[in-house]
Coordinates of C-alpha atoms and ligand atoms in Angstrom, one line a residue:
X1 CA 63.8 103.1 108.4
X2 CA 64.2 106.6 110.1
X3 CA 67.2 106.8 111.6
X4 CA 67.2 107.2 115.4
X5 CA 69.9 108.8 117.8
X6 CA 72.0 106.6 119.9
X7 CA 74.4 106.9 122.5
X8 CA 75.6 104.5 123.8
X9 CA 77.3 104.3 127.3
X10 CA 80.8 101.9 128.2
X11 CA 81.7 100.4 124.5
X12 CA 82.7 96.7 126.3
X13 CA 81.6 93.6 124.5
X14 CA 77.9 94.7 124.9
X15 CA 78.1 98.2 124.1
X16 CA 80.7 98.2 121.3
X17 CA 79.0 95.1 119.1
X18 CA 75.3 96.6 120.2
X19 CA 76.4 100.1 119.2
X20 CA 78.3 99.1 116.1
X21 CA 75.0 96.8 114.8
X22 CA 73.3 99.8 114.7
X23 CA 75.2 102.1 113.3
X24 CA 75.7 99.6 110.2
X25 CA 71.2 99.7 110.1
X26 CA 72.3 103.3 109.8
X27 CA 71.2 104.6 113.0
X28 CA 73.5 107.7 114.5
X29 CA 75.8 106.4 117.5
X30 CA 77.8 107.9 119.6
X31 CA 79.6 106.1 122.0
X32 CA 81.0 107.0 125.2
X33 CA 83.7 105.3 127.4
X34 CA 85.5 106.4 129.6
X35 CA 88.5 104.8 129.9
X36 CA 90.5 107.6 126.5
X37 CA 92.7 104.8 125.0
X38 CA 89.9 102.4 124.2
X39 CA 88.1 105.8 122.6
X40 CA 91.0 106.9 120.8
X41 CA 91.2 103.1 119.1
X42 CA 88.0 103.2 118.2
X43 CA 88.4 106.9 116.6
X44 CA 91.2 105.3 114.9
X45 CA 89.1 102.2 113.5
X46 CA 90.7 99.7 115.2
X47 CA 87.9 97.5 117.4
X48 CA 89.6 97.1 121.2
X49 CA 87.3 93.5 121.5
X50 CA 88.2 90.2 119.6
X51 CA 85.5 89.5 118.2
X52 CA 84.3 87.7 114.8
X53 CA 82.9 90.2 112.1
X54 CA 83.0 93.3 114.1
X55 CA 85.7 95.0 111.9
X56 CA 83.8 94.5 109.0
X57 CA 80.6 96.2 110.3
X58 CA 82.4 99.2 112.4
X59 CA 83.9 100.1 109.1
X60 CA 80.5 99.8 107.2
X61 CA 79.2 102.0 110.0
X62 CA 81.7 104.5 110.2
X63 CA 79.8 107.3 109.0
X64 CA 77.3 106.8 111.5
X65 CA 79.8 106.2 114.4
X66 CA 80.9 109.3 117.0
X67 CA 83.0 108.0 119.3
X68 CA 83.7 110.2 122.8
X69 CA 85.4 110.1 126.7
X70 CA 81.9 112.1 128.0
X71 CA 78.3 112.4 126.9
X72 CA 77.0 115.0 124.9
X73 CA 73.8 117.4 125.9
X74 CA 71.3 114.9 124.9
X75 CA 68.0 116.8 123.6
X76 CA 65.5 116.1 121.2
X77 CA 64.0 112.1 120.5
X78 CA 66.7 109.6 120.9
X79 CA 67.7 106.5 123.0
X80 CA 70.3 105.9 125.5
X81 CA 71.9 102.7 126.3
X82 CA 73.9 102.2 129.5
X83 CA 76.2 99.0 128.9
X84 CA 78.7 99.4 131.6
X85 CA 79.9 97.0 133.8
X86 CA 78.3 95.3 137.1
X87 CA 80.7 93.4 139.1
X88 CA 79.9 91.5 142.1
X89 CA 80.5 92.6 145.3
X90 CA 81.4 91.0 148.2
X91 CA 78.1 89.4 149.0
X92 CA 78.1 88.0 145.3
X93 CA 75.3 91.3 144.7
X94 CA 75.9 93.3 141.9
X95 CA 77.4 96.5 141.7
X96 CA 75.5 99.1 140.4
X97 CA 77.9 102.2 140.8
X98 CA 78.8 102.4 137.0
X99 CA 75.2 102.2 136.1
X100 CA 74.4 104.8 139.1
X101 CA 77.4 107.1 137.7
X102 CA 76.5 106.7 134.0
X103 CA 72.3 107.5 135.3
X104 CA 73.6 110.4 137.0
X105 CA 75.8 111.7 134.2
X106 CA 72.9 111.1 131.7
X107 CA 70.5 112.9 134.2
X108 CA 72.8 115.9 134.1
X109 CA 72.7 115.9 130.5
X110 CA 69.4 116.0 129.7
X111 CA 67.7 118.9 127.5
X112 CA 64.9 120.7 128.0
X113 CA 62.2 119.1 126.0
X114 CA 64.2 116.0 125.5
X115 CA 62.1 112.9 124.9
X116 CA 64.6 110.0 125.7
X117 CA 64.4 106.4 125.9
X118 CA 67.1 105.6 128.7
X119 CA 67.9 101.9 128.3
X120 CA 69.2 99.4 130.7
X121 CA 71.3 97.0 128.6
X122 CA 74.2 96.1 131.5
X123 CA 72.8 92.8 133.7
X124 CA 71.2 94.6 136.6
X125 CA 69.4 93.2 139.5
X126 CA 65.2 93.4 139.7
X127 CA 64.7 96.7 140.8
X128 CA 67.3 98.7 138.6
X129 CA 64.8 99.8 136.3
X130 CA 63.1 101.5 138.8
X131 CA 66.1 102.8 140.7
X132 CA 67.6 103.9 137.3
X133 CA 64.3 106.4 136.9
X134 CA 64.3 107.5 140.5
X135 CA 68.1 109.2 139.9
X136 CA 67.0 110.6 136.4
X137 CA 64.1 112.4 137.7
X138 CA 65.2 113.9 141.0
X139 CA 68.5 114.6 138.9
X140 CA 65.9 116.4 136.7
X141 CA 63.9 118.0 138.9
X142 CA 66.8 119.3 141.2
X143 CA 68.1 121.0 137.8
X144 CA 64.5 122.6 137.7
X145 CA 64.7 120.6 133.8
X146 CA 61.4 119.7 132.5
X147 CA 61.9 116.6 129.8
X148 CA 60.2 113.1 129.3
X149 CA 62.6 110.3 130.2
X150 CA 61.3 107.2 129.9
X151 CA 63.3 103.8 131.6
X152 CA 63.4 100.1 129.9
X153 CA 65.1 97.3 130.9
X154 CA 66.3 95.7 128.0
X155 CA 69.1 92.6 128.6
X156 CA 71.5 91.7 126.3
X157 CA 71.8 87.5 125.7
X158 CA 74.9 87.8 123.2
X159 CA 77.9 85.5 123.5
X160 CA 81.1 86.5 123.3
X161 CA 83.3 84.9 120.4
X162 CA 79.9 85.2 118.5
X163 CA 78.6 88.6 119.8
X164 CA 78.2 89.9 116.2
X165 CA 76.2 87.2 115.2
X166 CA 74.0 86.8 118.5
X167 CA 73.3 90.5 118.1
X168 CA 72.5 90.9 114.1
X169 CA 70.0 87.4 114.4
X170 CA 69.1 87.1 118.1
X171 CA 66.6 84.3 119.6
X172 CA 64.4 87.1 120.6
X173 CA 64.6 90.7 122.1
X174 CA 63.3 91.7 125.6
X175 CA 62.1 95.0 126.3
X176 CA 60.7 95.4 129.9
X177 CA 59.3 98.4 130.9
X178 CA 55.5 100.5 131.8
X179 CA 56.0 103.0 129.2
X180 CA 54.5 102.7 125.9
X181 CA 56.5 104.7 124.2
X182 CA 59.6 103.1 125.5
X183 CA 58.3 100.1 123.8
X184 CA 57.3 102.1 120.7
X185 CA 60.7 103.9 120.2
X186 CA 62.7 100.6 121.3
X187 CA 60.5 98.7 118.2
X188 CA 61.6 101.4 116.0
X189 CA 65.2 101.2 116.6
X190 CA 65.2 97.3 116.7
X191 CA 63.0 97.0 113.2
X192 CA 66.3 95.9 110.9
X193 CA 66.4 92.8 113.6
X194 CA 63.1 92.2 114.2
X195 CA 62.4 92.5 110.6
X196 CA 65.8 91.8 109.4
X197 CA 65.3 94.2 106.5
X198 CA 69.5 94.7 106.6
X199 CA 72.2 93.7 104.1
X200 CA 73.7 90.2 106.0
X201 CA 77.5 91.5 106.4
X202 CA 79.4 89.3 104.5
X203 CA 81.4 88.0 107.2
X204 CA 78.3 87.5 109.2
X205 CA 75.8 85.7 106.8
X206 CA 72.1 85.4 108.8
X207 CA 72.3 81.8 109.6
X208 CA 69.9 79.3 107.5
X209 CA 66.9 78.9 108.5
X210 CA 67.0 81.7 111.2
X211 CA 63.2 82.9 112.0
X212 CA 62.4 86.2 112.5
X213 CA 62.9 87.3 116.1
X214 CA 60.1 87.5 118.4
X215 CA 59.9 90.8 120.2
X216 CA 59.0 89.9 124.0
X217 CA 57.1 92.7 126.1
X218 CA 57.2 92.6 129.5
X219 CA 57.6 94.2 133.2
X220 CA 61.1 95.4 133.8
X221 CA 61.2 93.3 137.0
X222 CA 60.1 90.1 134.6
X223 CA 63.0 91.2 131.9
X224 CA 65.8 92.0 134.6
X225 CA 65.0 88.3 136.1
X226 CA 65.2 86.5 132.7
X227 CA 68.7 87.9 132.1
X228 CA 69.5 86.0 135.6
X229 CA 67.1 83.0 134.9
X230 CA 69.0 82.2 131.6
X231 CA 72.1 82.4 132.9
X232 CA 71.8 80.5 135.5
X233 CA 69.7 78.2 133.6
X234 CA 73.0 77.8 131.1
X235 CA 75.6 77.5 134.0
X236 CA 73.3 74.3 135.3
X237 CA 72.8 72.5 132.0
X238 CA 76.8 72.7 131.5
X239 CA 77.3 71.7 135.7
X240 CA 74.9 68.5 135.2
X241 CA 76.9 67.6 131.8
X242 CA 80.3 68.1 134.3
X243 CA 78.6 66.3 137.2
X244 CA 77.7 63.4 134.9
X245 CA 80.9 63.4 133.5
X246 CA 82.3 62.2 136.6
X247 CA 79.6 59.3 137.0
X248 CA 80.4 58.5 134.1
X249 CA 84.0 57.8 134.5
X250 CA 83.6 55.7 137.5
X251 CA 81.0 53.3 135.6
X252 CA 82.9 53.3 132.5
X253 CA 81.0 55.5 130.0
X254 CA 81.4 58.4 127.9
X255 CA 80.4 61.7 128.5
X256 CA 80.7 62.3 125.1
X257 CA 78.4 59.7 123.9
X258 CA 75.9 59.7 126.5
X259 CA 75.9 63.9 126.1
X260 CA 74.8 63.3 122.3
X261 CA 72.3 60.9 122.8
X262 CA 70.8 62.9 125.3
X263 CA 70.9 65.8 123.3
X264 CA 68.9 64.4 120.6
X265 CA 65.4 64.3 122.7
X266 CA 63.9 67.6 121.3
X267 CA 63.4 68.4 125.0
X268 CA 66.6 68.8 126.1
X269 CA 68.3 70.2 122.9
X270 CA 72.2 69.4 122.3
X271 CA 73.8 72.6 123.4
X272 CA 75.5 73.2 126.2
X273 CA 76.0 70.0 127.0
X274 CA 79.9 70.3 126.3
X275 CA 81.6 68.8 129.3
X276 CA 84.9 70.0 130.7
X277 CA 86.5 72.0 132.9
X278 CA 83.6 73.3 133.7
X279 CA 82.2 77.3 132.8
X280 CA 84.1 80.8 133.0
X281 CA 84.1 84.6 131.8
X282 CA 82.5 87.4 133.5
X283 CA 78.9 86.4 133.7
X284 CA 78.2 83.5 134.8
X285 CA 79.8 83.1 137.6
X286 CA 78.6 86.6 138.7
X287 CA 75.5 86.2 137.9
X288 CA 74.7 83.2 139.7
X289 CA 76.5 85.0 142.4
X290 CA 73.8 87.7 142.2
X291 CA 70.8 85.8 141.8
X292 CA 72.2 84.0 145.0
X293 CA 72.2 87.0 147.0
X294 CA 68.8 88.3 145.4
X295 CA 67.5 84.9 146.8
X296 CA 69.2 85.6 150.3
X297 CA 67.5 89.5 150.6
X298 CA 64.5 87.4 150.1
X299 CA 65.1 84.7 153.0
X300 CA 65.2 82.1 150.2
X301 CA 68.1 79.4 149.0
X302 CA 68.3 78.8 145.6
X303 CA 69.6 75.0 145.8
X304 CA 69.8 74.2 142.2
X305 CA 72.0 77.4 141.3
X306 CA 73.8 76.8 144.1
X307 CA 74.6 73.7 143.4
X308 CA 75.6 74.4 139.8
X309 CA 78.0 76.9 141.1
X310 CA 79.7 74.1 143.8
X311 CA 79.7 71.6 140.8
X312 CA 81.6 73.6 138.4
X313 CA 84.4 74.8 141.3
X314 CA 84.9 71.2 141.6
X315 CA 85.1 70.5 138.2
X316 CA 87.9 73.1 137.9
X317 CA 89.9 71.1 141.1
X318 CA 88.8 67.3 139.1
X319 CA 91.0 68.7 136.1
X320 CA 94.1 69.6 138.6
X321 CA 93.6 66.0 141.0
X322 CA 93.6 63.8 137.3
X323 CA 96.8 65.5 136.8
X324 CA 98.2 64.9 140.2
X325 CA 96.8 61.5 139.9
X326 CA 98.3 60.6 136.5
X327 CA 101.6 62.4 137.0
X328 CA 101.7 61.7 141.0
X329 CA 104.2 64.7 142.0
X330 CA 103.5 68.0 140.8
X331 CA 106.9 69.6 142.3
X332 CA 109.2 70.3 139.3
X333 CA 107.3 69.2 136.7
X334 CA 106.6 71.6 133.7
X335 CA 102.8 71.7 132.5
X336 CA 102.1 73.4 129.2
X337 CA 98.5 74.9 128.9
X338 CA 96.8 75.2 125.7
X339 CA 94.4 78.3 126.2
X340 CA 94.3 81.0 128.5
X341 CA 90.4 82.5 127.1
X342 CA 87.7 81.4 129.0
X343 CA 86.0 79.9 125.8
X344 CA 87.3 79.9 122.1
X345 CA 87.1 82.7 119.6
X346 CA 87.9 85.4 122.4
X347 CA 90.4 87.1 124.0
X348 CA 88.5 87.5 127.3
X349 CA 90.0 86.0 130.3
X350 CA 87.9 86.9 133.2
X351 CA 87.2 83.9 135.0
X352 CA 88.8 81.5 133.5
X353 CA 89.5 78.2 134.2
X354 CA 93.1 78.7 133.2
X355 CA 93.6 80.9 136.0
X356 CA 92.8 78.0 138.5
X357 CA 95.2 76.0 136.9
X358 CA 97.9 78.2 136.7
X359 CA 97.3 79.0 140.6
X360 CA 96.7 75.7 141.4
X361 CA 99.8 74.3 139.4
X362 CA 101.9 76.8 140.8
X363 CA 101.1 76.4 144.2
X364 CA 102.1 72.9 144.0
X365 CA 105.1 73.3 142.5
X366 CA 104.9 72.7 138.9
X367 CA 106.5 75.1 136.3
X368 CA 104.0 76.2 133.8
X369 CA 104.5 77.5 129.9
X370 CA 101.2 78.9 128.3
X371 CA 99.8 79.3 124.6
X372 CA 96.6 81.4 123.2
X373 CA 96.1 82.1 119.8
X374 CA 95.1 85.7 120.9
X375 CA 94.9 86.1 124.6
X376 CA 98.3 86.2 125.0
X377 CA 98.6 90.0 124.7
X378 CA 95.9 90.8 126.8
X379 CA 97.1 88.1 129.6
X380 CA 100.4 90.0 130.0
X381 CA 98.3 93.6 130.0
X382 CA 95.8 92.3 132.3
X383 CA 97.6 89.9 134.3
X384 CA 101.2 91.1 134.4
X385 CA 102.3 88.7 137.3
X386 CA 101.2 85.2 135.8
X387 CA 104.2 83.0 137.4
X388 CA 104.1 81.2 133.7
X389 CA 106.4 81.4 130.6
X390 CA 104.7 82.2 127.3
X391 CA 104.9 80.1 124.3
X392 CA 104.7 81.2 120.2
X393 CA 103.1 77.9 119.5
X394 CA 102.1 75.0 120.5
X395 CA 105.4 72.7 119.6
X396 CA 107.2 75.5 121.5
X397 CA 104.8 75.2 124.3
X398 CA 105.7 71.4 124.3
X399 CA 109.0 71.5 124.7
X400 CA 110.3 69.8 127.6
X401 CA 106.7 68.9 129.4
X402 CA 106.2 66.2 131.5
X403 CA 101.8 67.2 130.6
X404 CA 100.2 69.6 128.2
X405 CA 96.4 70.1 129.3
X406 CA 94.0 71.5 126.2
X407 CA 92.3 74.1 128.5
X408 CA 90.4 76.3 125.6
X409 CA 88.1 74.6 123.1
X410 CA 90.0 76.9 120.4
X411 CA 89.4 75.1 116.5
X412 CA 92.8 74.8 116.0
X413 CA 93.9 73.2 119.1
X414 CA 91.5 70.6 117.2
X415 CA 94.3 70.0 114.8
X416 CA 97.5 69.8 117.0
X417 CA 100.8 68.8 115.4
X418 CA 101.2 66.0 117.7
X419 CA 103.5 64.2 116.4
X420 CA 106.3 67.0 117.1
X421 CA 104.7 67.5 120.1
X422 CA 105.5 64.6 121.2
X423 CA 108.9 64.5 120.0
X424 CA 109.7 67.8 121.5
X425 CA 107.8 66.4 125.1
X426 CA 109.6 65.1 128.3
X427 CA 106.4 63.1 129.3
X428 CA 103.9 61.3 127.4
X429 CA 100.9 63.0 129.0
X430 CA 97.7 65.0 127.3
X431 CA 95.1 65.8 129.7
X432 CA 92.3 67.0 127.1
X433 CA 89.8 69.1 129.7
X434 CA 87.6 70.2 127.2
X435 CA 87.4 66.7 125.4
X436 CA 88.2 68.3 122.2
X437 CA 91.0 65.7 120.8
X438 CA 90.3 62.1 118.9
X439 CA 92.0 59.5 121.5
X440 CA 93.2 57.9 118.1
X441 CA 95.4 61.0 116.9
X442 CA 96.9 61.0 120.4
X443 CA 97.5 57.7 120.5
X444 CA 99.0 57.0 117.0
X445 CA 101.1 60.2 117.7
X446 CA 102.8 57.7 121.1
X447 CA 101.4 59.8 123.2
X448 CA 98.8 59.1 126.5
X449 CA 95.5 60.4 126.1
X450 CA 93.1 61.2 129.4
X451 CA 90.0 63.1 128.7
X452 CA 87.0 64.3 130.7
X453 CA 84.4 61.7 131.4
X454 CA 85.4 59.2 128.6
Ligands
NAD501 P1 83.1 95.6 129.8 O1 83.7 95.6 131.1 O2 83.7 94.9 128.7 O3 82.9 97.1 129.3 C1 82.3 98.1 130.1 C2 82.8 99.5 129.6 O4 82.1 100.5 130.3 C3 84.3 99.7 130.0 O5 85.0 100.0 128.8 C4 84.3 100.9 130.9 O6 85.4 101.8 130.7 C5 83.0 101.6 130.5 N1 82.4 102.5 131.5 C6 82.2 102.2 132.8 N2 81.6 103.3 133.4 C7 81.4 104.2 132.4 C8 80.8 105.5 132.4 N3 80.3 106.1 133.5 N4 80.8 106.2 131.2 C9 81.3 105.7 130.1 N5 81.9 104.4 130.1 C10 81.9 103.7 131.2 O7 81.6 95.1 130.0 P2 80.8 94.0 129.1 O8 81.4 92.7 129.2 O9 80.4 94.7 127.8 O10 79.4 94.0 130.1 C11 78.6 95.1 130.3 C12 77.3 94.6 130.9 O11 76.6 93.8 130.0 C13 77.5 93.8 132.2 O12 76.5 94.1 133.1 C14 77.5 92.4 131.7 O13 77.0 91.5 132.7 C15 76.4 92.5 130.6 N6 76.6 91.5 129.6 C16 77.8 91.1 129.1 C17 77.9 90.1 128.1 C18 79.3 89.7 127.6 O14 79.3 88.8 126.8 N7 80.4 90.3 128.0 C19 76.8 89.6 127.6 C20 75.5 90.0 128.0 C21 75.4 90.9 129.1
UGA502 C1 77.1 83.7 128.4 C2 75.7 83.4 127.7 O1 75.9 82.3 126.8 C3 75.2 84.6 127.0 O2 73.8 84.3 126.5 C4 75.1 85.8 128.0 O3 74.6 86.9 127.3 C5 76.5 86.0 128.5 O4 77.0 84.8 129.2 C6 76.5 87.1 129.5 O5 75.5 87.4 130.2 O6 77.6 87.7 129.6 P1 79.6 83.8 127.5 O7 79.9 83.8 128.9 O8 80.2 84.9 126.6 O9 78.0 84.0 127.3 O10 80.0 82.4 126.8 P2 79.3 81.0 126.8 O11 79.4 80.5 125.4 O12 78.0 80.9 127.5 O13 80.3 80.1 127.7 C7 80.5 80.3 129.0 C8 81.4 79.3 129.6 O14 80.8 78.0 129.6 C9 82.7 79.2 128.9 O15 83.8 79.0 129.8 C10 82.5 77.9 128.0 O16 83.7 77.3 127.7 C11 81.7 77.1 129.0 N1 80.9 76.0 128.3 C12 79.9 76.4 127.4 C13 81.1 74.7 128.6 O17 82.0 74.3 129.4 N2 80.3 73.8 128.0 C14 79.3 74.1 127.1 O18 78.7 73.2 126.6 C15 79.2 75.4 126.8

C-alpha cells in the first residue's frame, strides 16, 4: 500500500478512531481540533475518548500521527476528512456551521496544484456534498488559486463503545460522490479494510467469520440519506421492541422471550431488539430530528420516525411512573442509579436516559446518588450542576436507598454484589430498565425485582 496524506478535521469519536485506523495501515495523519487541550492529550499519547482498543492502535500509529489546533497548507495528492460536529438546531435541522467553518478553512488552505479529495465524514443533511463544493470553489476562485478539489460524501456507521472495531471490520463502506477520482483515491486509502490486508491489533482481533467489506458507490445525495435511513431505521427496531414491551406487560409476557424468538427469523435478525429505557447519545435522537425536518422542507410527515421518536420519550417517562408506582411517593426518597453513559463501554453522556431520570427524580422530590464505571469524571466536567451525590461503587451507591434502577447495560452491573446491596439498602426495590439482571439473583439476594416488559 502507498501511503496517502490525511488530515483529518475535529478528532471526536469519528475523527479520532477514523484517523487513528489509518495511521496504524500507515497512512500519514494529521489531525486537527480545535479545542488545544484535547490536542495537547493526544500529542502526549493519551486518547481523550473511551474507547475499547484505541490505545493500543494510536500508539502503533504514532509515527504516522501529527496532531495540531489549525490545518496546514494542504498541496500536493491527499485526502481531507471533515468529522466535526452537527447538532440540531432548533427546528431539529442540522447544523452545518462547523462543517461550513472547517470547508472554509480548508478552502483557504488549499495549494496551488493541490489535487485533494475533501471528504464529508460528519452526518450532514442531502445537499452538503454539494454545498461543501460550492464554498471550496468560490473560496478558491476568490483567492485567484487554481487546484482540483474533488467533494465525497462518505458516512461513518461506527458505534461508540465498539468504534475501533466498527471501523477496522465495517459492514461496508459508502462513498457518494460524481467524481471518479474521488472514488479512485477514497479505494486507495480504504484498501487495508476493504481488503483487510492489516495486522488484526491484538486487542481488536477481526471477528470470525467477518467477510470482506463490500465497497458501495453511490450519489452523494443517496450516501448522505442512508446515514439518516439507518439511523432511523435502528432507533425504530429498538422503539417497537420498547413499545412491545409494554403490551407485553399488560398481557403477561416477556419481552425478553418474545424479543429472542423473534430475533431468530433470519428476516428480522436479533440485534437491537434490546428493550429498555429506550435509546440515547448524540445521534439518534438528532438524527431523527433532522430527517424529520428534511421531511418537513419537503411538505412530507415521516409517521414511522416520528413515531419511534414519541415511543422512546415515553419509554424514558414508563421507567420513572414504575417507580412512582412501585414506591408511591417519590418526595424524600433516595434513588441510586447505576449508569450515567448512554450505552455501556463509553463514557459519552449526551442524551442519555440518565439525564431524564435524574431531572425527572429530582423534580419530584427524590434524593439521587449515581455510579459509572467511567463516566463519572466526565459527568462532573460536562455536567457540573447534576443535583446528585456520586458514588465509588455500587454497595456505596446502595447505601441507604429506598430503589436502585440499572440505567446502563454496563457488563459488570451484570454481576452486582447484591447481597450487600441489600444489606446496605433502606428499601427492597431494583428497577432493572435495561433488563440486564436474572430475577433469581435478585430474589435469592431478599430483594424485589421489576424489570422492563417481563
Ligand atoms: P465530537 O463532538 O465528539 O467531536 C467533534 C470535534 O470537532 C470536537 O473535538 C471539536 O472541537 C472539533 N471541531 C469542531 N469544529 C472544528 C474545526 N473547524 N476545526 C477543527 N476541529 C473542529 O463529534 P463526533 O461524535 O465524533 O461526531 C462527529 C460527526 O460524526 C457528527 O456529525 C456525528 O453525527 C457523526 N457520527 C458520530 C458517531 C458517533 O458515534 N459519535 C458515529 C457516526 C457518525
Ligand atoms: C448509533 C448507530 O448504532 C451507529 O451505527 C451510528 O454510526 C451512530 O449511532 C451515529 O451515527 O452516531 P451509538 O449511538 O454510538 O451508535 O450506539 P448504539 O449502540 O446504536 O446505541 C444507541 C442507543 O440505543 C443506546 O442508548 C443504547 O443503549 C440503545 N439500545 C441499543 C437499546 O436500547 N436497545 C438495543 O437493542 C440497542
Amino acid at each position: 500500500m502507498a501511503p496517502m496524506r490525511v488530515t483529518i478535521i475535529g478528532t471526536g469519536y469519528v475523527g479520532l478512531t477514523t484517523g487513528t485506523a489509518l495511521a496504524y495501515f500507515g497512512h500519514e495523519v494529521t489531525f486537527v481540533d480545535k479545542n488545544p487541550e484535547i490536542v495537547e492529550r493526544l500529542r502526549a499519547g493519551v486518547p481523550t475518548i473511551h474507547e475499547a482498543g484505541l490505545a493500543e492502535i494510536m500508539e502503533a500509529g504514532r509515527c504516522s500521527s501529527v496532531f495540531r489546533t489549525d490545518i496546514p497548507e494542504l498541496s500536493g495528492t491527499g485526502v481531507v476528512m471533515i468529522a466535526v460536529g452537527t447538532p440540531s438546531k432548533r427546528n431539529g435541522d442540522a447544523d452545518l456551521s462547523f462543517v461550513d467553518a472547517a470547508a472554509t478553512e480548508v478552502a483557504d488552505l488549499v495549494q496551488p496544484g493541490a489535487r485533494l479529495v475533501v471528504v464529508n465524514k460528519s452526518t450532514v443533511p442531502v445537499g452538503s456534498a454539494r454545498h461543501v463544493e460550492g464554498i471550496i470553489s468560490r473560496r478558491l476562485a476568490a483567492r485567484g488559486v487554481e487546484a482540483e478539489v474533488h467533494v465525497a460524501s462518505n458516512p461513518e456507521f461506527l458505534a461508540e463503545g465498539r468504534a475501533v472495531l466498527d471501523t477496522l471490520y465495517p459492514d461496508r463502506i459508502v462513498i457518494g460522490t460524481e467524481s471518479p477520482i474521488a472514488t479512485g483515491l477514497l479505494r486507495e486509502l480504504y484498501a487495508p479494510i476493504l481488503e483487510q490486508t492489516f495486522e488484526p491489533p491484538p486487542g481488536s482481533p477481526r471477528p470470525e467469520r467477518y467477510e470482506l467489506p463490500p465497497l458501495i458507490t453511490t450519489t452523494p445525495t443517496s450516501a448522505e440519506l442512508t446515514k439518516y435511513a439507518a439511523n432511523s431505521f435502528l432507533a425504530t427496531k429498538i422503539s417497537f421492541i420498547n413499545e412491545f414491551s409494554v403490551l407485553a406487560e399488560k398481557v403477561g409476557a416477556d419481552i425478553t422471550e418474545v424479543a429472542r424468538a423473534i430475533g431468530l427469523d433470519q428476516r428480522i435478525g436479533p440485534r437491537f431488539l434490546q428493550a429498555g429505557i429506550g435509546w440515547g447519545g448524540s445521534c439518534f435522537g438528532k438524527d431523527t430530528a433532522a430527517v424529520l425536518a428534511l421531511g418537513s422542507a419537503y411538505d412530507y410527515d415521516l409517521q414511522l420516525v416520528r413515531s419511534a421518536v414519541e415511543v422512546n420519550r415515553r419509554q424514558r417517562m414508563f421507567v420513572v411512573d414504575k417507580l412512582q408506582q412501585q414506591l408511591k411517593v417519590l418526595r424524600g426518597t433516595t434513588i441510586g442509579l447505576l449508569g450515567l453513559a448512554f450505552k455501556g463501554n463509553t463514557d459519552d453522556m449526551r442524551d442519555s436516559p440518565a439525564l431524564t431520570l435524574v431531572q425527572e427524580l429530582h423534580e419530584r422530590g427524590a434524593v439521587l446518588r449515581v455510579h459509572d464505571p467511567v463516566a463519572m469524571p466526565s459527568a462532573k466536567r460536562h455536567f457540573p450542576d447534576l443535583p446528585v451525590e456520586y458514588a465509588d461503587d455500587e454497595v456505596q451507591l446502595a447505601c441507604g436507598c429506598d430503589a436502585v434502577v440499572v440505567v446502563t447495560d454496563w457488563d459488570q452491573y451484570r454481576r452486582l454484589p447484591l447481597e450487600r446491596m441489600a444489606a446496605a439498602m433502606r428499601g427492597r426495590l431494583v428497577l432493572d430498565a435495561r433488563n440486564l439482571l436474572q430475577r433469581q439473583s435478585v430474589t435469592a439476594a431478599g430483594l424485589d425485582y421489576v424489570g422492563i416488559g417481563r
